[in-house]
mmCIF file of C-alpha atoms in Angstrom:
data_model
loop_
_atom_site.group_PDB
_atom_site.id
_atom_site.type_symbol
_atom_site.label_atom_id
_atom_site.label_comp_id
_atom_site.label_asym_id
_atom_site.label_seq_id
_atom_site.Cartn_x
_atom_site.Cartn_y
_atom_site.Cartn_z
ATOM 1 C CA ARG A 1 129.676 95.981 104.744
ATOM 2 C CA ASP A 2 126.548 98.117 104.564
ATOM 3 C CA VAL A 3 124.204 95.417 105.837
ATOM 4 C CA TYR A 4 121.813 96.736 108.474
ATOM 5 C CA VAL A 5 118.843 95.590 110.530
ATOM 6 C CA PRO A 6 115.637 97.691 110.456
ATOM 7 C CA MET A 7 114.724 98.733 113.992
ATOM 8 C CA SER A 8 111.172 99.898 113.230
ATOM 9 C CA GLY A 9 108.863 100.694 110.350
ATOM 10 C CA GLY A 10 105.465 102.116 109.526
ATOM 11 C CA ILE A 11 102.360 100.219 108.480
ATOM 12 C CA GLN A 12 98.810 101.287 107.672
ATOM 13 C CA ASP A 13 95.888 100.025 109.748
ATOM 14 C CA GLY A 14 94.486 98.169 106.752
ATOM 15 C CA PHE A 15 97.575 95.951 106.512
ATOM 16 C CA LEU A 16 97.574 94.878 110.159
ATOM 17 C CA GLY A 17 95.308 91.988 109.303
ATOM 18 C CA LYS A 18 98.139 90.490 107.238
ATOM 19 C CA ILE A 19 100.202 90.262 110.425
ATOM 20 C CA ILE A 20 97.531 89.605 113.050
ATOM 21 C CA ASN A 21 95.415 86.733 111.756
ATOM 22 C CA ASP A 22 94.546 83.172 112.704
ATOM 23 C CA ALA A 23 97.438 81.640 110.761
ATOM 24 C CA ASN A 24 100.078 83.913 112.250
ATOM 25 C CA THR A 25 98.570 83.531 115.709
ATOM 26 C CA SER A 26 98.648 79.735 115.615
ATOM 27 C CA ASP A 27 102.327 79.588 114.614
ATOM 28 C CA GLY A 28 103.359 82.384 116.997
ATOM 29 C CA LEU A 29 104.509 84.867 114.372
ATOM 30 C CA ALA A 30 102.045 87.656 115.231
ATOM 31 C CA ALA A 31 102.962 87.601 118.927
ATOM 32 C CA ARG A 32 106.604 88.332 118.075
ATOM 33 C CA PHE A 33 105.875 91.799 116.723
ATOM 34 C CA LEU A 34 106.529 94.668 119.124
ATOM 35 C CA PHE A 35 104.163 97.357 117.911
ATOM 36 C CA ASN A 36 104.946 100.979 118.655
ATOM 37 C CA HIS A 37 101.981 103.200 117.962
ATOM 38 C CA ILE A 38 102.984 106.834 118.179
ATOM 39 C CA VAL A 39 100.257 109.409 118.774
ATOM 40 C CA ILE A 40 100.801 112.645 116.847
ATOM 41 C CA ALA A 41 101.231 115.515 119.283
ATOM 42 C CA GLN A 42 98.585 118.232 119.239
ATOM 43 C CA THR A 43 101.335 120.850 118.911
ATOM 44 C CA PRO A 44 104.267 120.347 116.505
ATOM 45 C CA ALA A 45 107.774 120.595 117.913
ATOM 46 C CA SER A 46 109.128 124.128 117.839
ATOM 47 C CA ILE A 47 111.789 125.168 115.342
ATOM 48 C CA GLU A 48 114.183 125.602 118.266
ATOM 49 C CA ARG A 49 113.533 122.055 119.444
ATOM 50 C CA LEU A 50 114.092 120.624 115.954
ATOM 51 C CA GLN A 51 117.331 122.567 115.658
ATOM 52 C CA GLU A 52 118.441 121.225 119.036
ATOM 53 C CA ILE A 53 117.761 117.643 117.926
ATOM 54 C CA ASP A 54 119.706 118.192 114.695
ATOM 55 C CA ARG A 55 122.603 119.630 116.664
ATOM 56 C CA ILE A 56 122.702 116.661 119.050
ATOM 57 C CA LEU A 57 122.512 114.095 116.253
ATOM 58 C CA PHE A 58 124.634 115.637 113.553
ATOM 59 C CA GLU A 59 126.814 118.451 114.820
ATOM 60 C CA ASP A 60 128.392 117.401 118.100
ATOM 61 C CA HIS A 61 127.771 113.662 117.468
ATOM 62 C CA ARG A 62 126.539 113.078 121.015
ATOM 63 C CA GLY A 63 123.510 111.121 119.866
ATOM 64 C CA TYR A 64 125.477 109.071 117.375
ATOM 65 C CA ASP A 65 128.319 108.347 119.793
ATOM 66 C CA THR A 66 125.883 107.341 122.535
ATOM 67 C CA MET A 67 123.962 104.889 120.355
ATOM 68 C CA LYS A 68 127.145 103.489 118.783
ATOM 69 C CA GLY A 69 128.645 102.933 122.231
ATOM 70 C CA ILE A 70 125.536 101.064 123.397
ATOM 71 C CA PHE A 71 125.419 98.756 120.390
ATOM 72 C CA ASP A 72 129.174 98.158 120.426
ATOM 73 C CA ARG A 73 128.943 97.026 124.052
ATOM 74 C CA LEU A 74 125.975 94.753 123.375
ATOM 75 C CA VAL A 75 127.615 93.127 120.348
ATOM 76 C CA ALA A 76 130.899 92.645 122.194
ATOM 77 C CA PHE A 77 129.456 90.236 124.771
ATOM 78 C CA ARG A 78 126.400 88.805 123.005
ATOM 79 C CA ASP A 79 128.021 85.355 122.567
ATOM 80 C CA GLN A 80 129.449 85.194 126.088
ATOM 81 C CA GLU A 81 127.631 83.185 128.726
ATOM 82 C CA GLN A 82 126.973 85.322 131.772
ATOM 83 C CA GLN A 83 124.648 85.000 134.746
ATOM 84 C CA VAL A 84 123.174 88.229 136.041
ATOM 85 C CA LEU A 85 121.399 88.362 139.393
ATOM 86 C CA MET A 86 118.558 90.634 140.473
ATOM 87 C CA ASP A 87 118.131 92.347 143.780
ATOM 88 C CA MET A 88 115.010 91.384 145.713
ATOM 89 C CA ASP A 89 113.060 94.577 144.922
ATOM 90 C CA ALA A 90 113.631 94.206 141.175
ATOM 91 C CA ARG A 91 112.673 90.551 141.354
ATOM 92 C CA ASN A 92 109.422 91.341 143.175
ATOM 93 C CA HIS A 93 108.425 94.136 140.774
ATOM 94 C CA LEU A 94 109.059 91.973 137.722
ATOM 95 C CA ALA A 95 107.305 88.927 139.180
ATOM 96 C CA LEU A 96 104.213 90.999 139.992
ATOM 97 C CA PHE A 97 104.161 92.489 136.511
ATOM 98 C CA ALA A 98 104.586 89.071 134.899
ATOM 99 C CA GLN A 99 101.603 87.886 136.947
ATOM 100 C CA HIS A 100 99.663 90.937 135.747
ATOM 101 C CA LEU A 101 100.391 89.962 132.125
ATOM 102 C CA LYS A 102 99.110 86.430 132.754
ATOM 103 C CA THR A 103 95.904 87.827 134.238
ATOM 104 C CA GLN A 104 95.346 90.251 131.360
ATOM 105 C CA ALA A 105 96.001 87.492 128.825
ATOM 106 C CA ARG A 106 92.979 85.556 130.087
ATOM 107 C CA LYS A 107 90.643 88.518 129.631
ATOM 108 C CA GLY A 108 91.068 88.944 125.878
ATOM 109 C CA SER A 109 90.874 87.026 122.625
ATOM 110 C CA GLU A 110 92.991 84.002 121.725
ATOM 111 C CA GLN A 111 95.136 86.274 119.559
ATOM 112 C CA GLY A 112 95.634 88.653 122.471
ATOM 113 C CA PHE A 113 96.436 85.742 124.787
ATOM 114 C CA ALA A 114 99.394 84.713 122.626
ATOM 115 C CA ALA A 115 100.668 88.295 122.480
ATOM 116 C CA TYR A 116 100.504 88.763 126.260
ATOM 117 C CA MET A 117 102.316 85.505 126.914
ATOM 118 C CA LYS A 118 105.091 86.442 124.486
ATOM 119 C CA LEU A 119 105.391 89.878 126.094
ATOM 120 C CA GLN A 120 105.916 88.120 129.403
ATOM 121 C CA THR A 121 109.125 86.554 128.039
ATOM 122 C CA TYR A 122 110.180 89.903 126.567
ATOM 123 C CA LEU A 123 109.866 91.489 130.019
ATOM 124 C CA TYR A 124 113.000 89.773 131.327
ATOM 125 C CA ARG A 125 114.907 90.140 128.059
ATOM 126 C CA LEU A 126 114.171 93.853 128.045
ATOM 127 C CA THR A 127 115.208 94.159 131.690
ATOM 128 C CA LEU A 128 118.563 92.582 130.895
ATOM 129 C CA LEU A 129 118.994 94.881 127.902
ATOM 130 C CA VAL A 130 118.272 97.984 130.002
ATOM 131 C CA HIS A 131 120.692 96.696 132.642
ATOM 132 C CA TYR A 132 123.553 96.399 130.151
ATOM 133 C CA MET A 133 122.700 99.694 128.490
ATOM 134 C CA THR A 134 122.815 101.649 131.744
ATOM 135 C CA ARG A 135 125.422 99.930 133.924
ATOM 136 C CA ARG A 136 129.109 99.976 133.005
ATOM 137 C CA ASN A 137 129.892 97.166 135.441
ATOM 138 C CA ALA A 138 126.823 95.208 134.307
ATOM 139 C CA ASP A 139 128.516 91.794 134.524
ATOM 140 C CA ASP A 140 129.163 92.179 138.244
ATOM 141 C CA ALA A 141 126.187 94.331 139.291
ATOM 142 C CA LYS A 142 122.754 93.037 140.205
ATOM 143 C CA VAL A 143 119.728 94.244 138.272
ATOM 144 C CA SER A 144 118.472 97.110 140.421
ATOM 145 C CA GLU A 145 114.950 98.055 141.404
ATOM 146 C CA GLN A 146 115.200 101.173 139.223
ATOM 147 C CA THR A 147 116.201 99.093 136.202
ATOM 148 C CA GLY A 148 113.221 96.804 136.788
ATOM 149 C CA LEU A 149 110.867 99.790 136.984
ATOM 150 C CA HIS A 150 112.328 101.281 133.799
ATOM 151 C CA ALA A 151 111.760 97.983 131.985
ATOM 152 C CA ILE A 152 108.168 97.826 133.215
ATOM 153 C CA SER A 153 107.528 101.374 131.964
ATOM 154 C CA ILE A 154 108.813 100.409 128.519
ATOM 155 C CA MET A 155 106.698 97.252 128.569
ATOM 156 C CA ARG A 156 103.579 99.285 129.362
ATOM 157 C CA PHE A 157 104.188 101.250 126.161
ATOM 158 C CA PHE A 158 104.497 98.068 124.097
ATOM 159 C CA ILE A 159 101.405 96.577 125.748
ATOM 160 C CA ALA A 160 99.314 99.667 124.981
ATOM 161 C CA SER A 161 100.568 99.620 121.382
ATOM 162 C CA MET A 162 99.807 95.905 121.077
ATOM 163 C CA ARG A 163 96.271 96.414 122.385
ATOM 164 C CA ARG A 164 95.665 99.186 119.861
ATOM 165 C CA ALA A 165 97.014 97.067 116.996
ATOM 166 C CA TYR A 166 94.940 94.012 117.925
ATOM 167 C CA GLY A 167 91.923 96.198 118.621
ATOM 168 C CA THR A 168 92.240 97.750 115.163
ATOM 169 C CA VAL A 169 92.065 94.323 113.517
ATOM 170 C CA GLU A 170 88.932 93.460 115.499
ATOM 171 C CA MET A 171 87.161 96.774 114.759
ATOM 172 C CA THR A 172 84.111 97.067 112.553
ATOM 173 C CA ASP A 173 84.166 99.510 109.647
ATOM 174 C CA ARG A 174 82.022 101.933 111.643
ATOM 175 C CA GLU A 175 84.410 101.797 114.607
ATOM 176 C CA ARG A 176 87.416 102.504 112.360
ATOM 177 C CA LYS A 177 85.672 105.559 110.940
ATOM 178 C CA ALA A 178 84.782 106.797 114.430
ATOM 179 C CA ARG A 179 88.397 106.488 115.483
ATOM 180 C CA ALA A 180 89.514 108.398 112.386
ATOM 181 C CA ILE A 181 87.300 111.280 113.542
ATOM 182 C CA LEU A 182 88.653 111.183 117.087
ATOM 183 C CA ASP A 183 92.265 110.936 115.905
ATOM 184 C CA LYS A 184 91.863 113.939 113.623
ATOM 185 C CA LEU A 185 90.148 115.938 116.379
ATOM 186 C CA HIS A 186 93.025 115.099 118.713
ATOM 187 C CA GLN A 187 95.552 116.246 116.098
ATOM 188 C CA LEU A 188 93.677 119.533 115.803
ATOM 189 C CA GLY A 189 94.156 120.194 119.502
ATOM 190 C CA GLY A 190 91.029 118.479 120.832
ATOM 191 C CA ARG A 191 88.711 121.230 119.610
ATOM 192 C CA ALA A 192 87.749 122.228 116.065
ATOM 193 C CA LYS A 193 84.924 123.101 113.704
ATOM 194 C CA PRO A 194 83.199 119.998 112.292
ATOM 195 C CA LYS A 195 84.205 120.885 108.724
ATOM 196 C CA ASP A 196 87.868 121.090 109.752
ATOM 197 C CA VAL A 197 87.634 117.526 111.059
ATOM 198 C CA LYS A 198 85.646 116.108 108.158
ATOM 199 C CA GLN A 199 87.566 117.643 105.266
ATOM 200 C CA PRO A 200 90.981 115.945 105.837
ATOM 201 C CA ILE A 201 89.417 112.481 106.271
ATOM 202 C CA LYS A 202 86.816 112.675 103.498
ATOM 203 C CA LYS A 203 88.460 109.764 101.637
ATOM 204 C CA THR A 204 87.940 107.597 104.714
ATOM 205 C CA VAL A 205 84.601 108.929 105.988
ATOM 206 C CA SER A 206 81.977 110.674 103.886
ATOM 207 C CA SER A 207 80.701 114.039 105.127
ATOM 208 C CA LYS A 208 77.258 112.591 105.858
ATOM 209 C CA GLY A 209 78.760 109.569 107.605
ATOM 210 C CA ALA A 210 81.044 111.794 109.679
ATOM 211 C CA SER A 211 78.106 113.954 110.785
ATOM 212 C CA GLU A 212 76.211 110.854 111.922
ATOM 213 C CA LEU A 213 79.221 109.523 113.801
ATOM 214 C CA ILE A 214 79.925 112.878 115.467
ATOM 215 C CA LYS A 215 76.333 112.877 116.720
ATOM 216 C CA ALA A 216 76.693 109.293 117.991
ATOM 217 C CA LEU A 217 79.999 110.105 119.742
ATOM 218 C CA ALA A 218 78.360 113.121 121.364
ATOM 219 C CA GLU A 219 75.544 110.904 122.657
ATOM 220 C CA LYS A 220 78.188 108.574 124.112
ATOM 221 C CA GLU A 221 79.811 111.655 125.723
ATOM 222 C CA VAL A 222 83.117 110.948 123.998
ATOM 223 C CA LEU A 223 82.981 114.405 122.479
ATOM 224 C CA GLN A 224 80.657 117.362 122.857
ATOM 225 C CA GLU A 225 79.248 120.042 120.603
ATOM 226 C CA VAL A 226 79.736 123.636 121.703
ATOM 227 C CA LEU A 227 78.080 126.751 120.298
ATOM 228 C CA GLU A 228 79.966 130.035 120.327
ATOM 229 C CA GLY A 229 77.794 132.704 118.836
ATOM 230 C CA ARG A 230 76.782 131.366 115.446
ATOM 231 C CA GLU A 231 79.675 128.942 115.159
ATOM 232 C CA LYS A 232 79.631 125.300 116.226
ATOM 233 C CA PHE A 233 82.672 123.474 117.553
ATOM 234 C CA ILE A 234 83.250 119.905 118.659
ATOM 235 C CA GLU A 235 85.716 119.020 121.389
ATOM 236 C CA LEU A 236 86.977 115.914 123.135
ATOM 237 C CA VAL A 237 85.534 115.208 126.550
ATOM 238 C CA ASN A 238 88.206 114.690 129.192
ATOM 239 C CA LYS A 239 87.203 112.002 131.640
#
């Protein structure tokens, strides 16, 4: 009775190649993964915010009751045949976005092409899911324009995460190290002393290698070096 289905999980960049490769692309397995790359915020959540989340989830049960209600409703009618219509605005938004996915698919690699085409089918499945999650009379109501726009927003997140995952697999070793520097600089608030960036990632990028890459990124105007008195800082360039 304790069987459960994992909703998401973590994976290191180095293992992505075991999912995204020629074999898994040809049989369609890789395209079925919905990646969700979460960027670490520059500022941690406040203690008050964490306490509020704990209170919602565990004390007054609002979070638990909400999620349980959603899944109970979805399970209750999953085996029932039901036709759901869309209003014209929702239909137009979704059709345009599906066309956008087809266009983007042709601009990338063969692996990316398969992922984009699979995401196109997920677009309508996700729209239906959002519809049933947000409308109590979902069987009788048409999918609204707002529901279509919500689904597109969610799809944009999955598309961006997919592009990062596939891009990671295609990166050279030098590019991975450069991204490690930029990620750490972002986590430090977008501005830090070079040693504060290099020290935490020394197992990934040597100090000498990091210095060379920081110089190269500065030449590309991705980051810039700033002198304040006798101290040197590097900071991300906002474009």
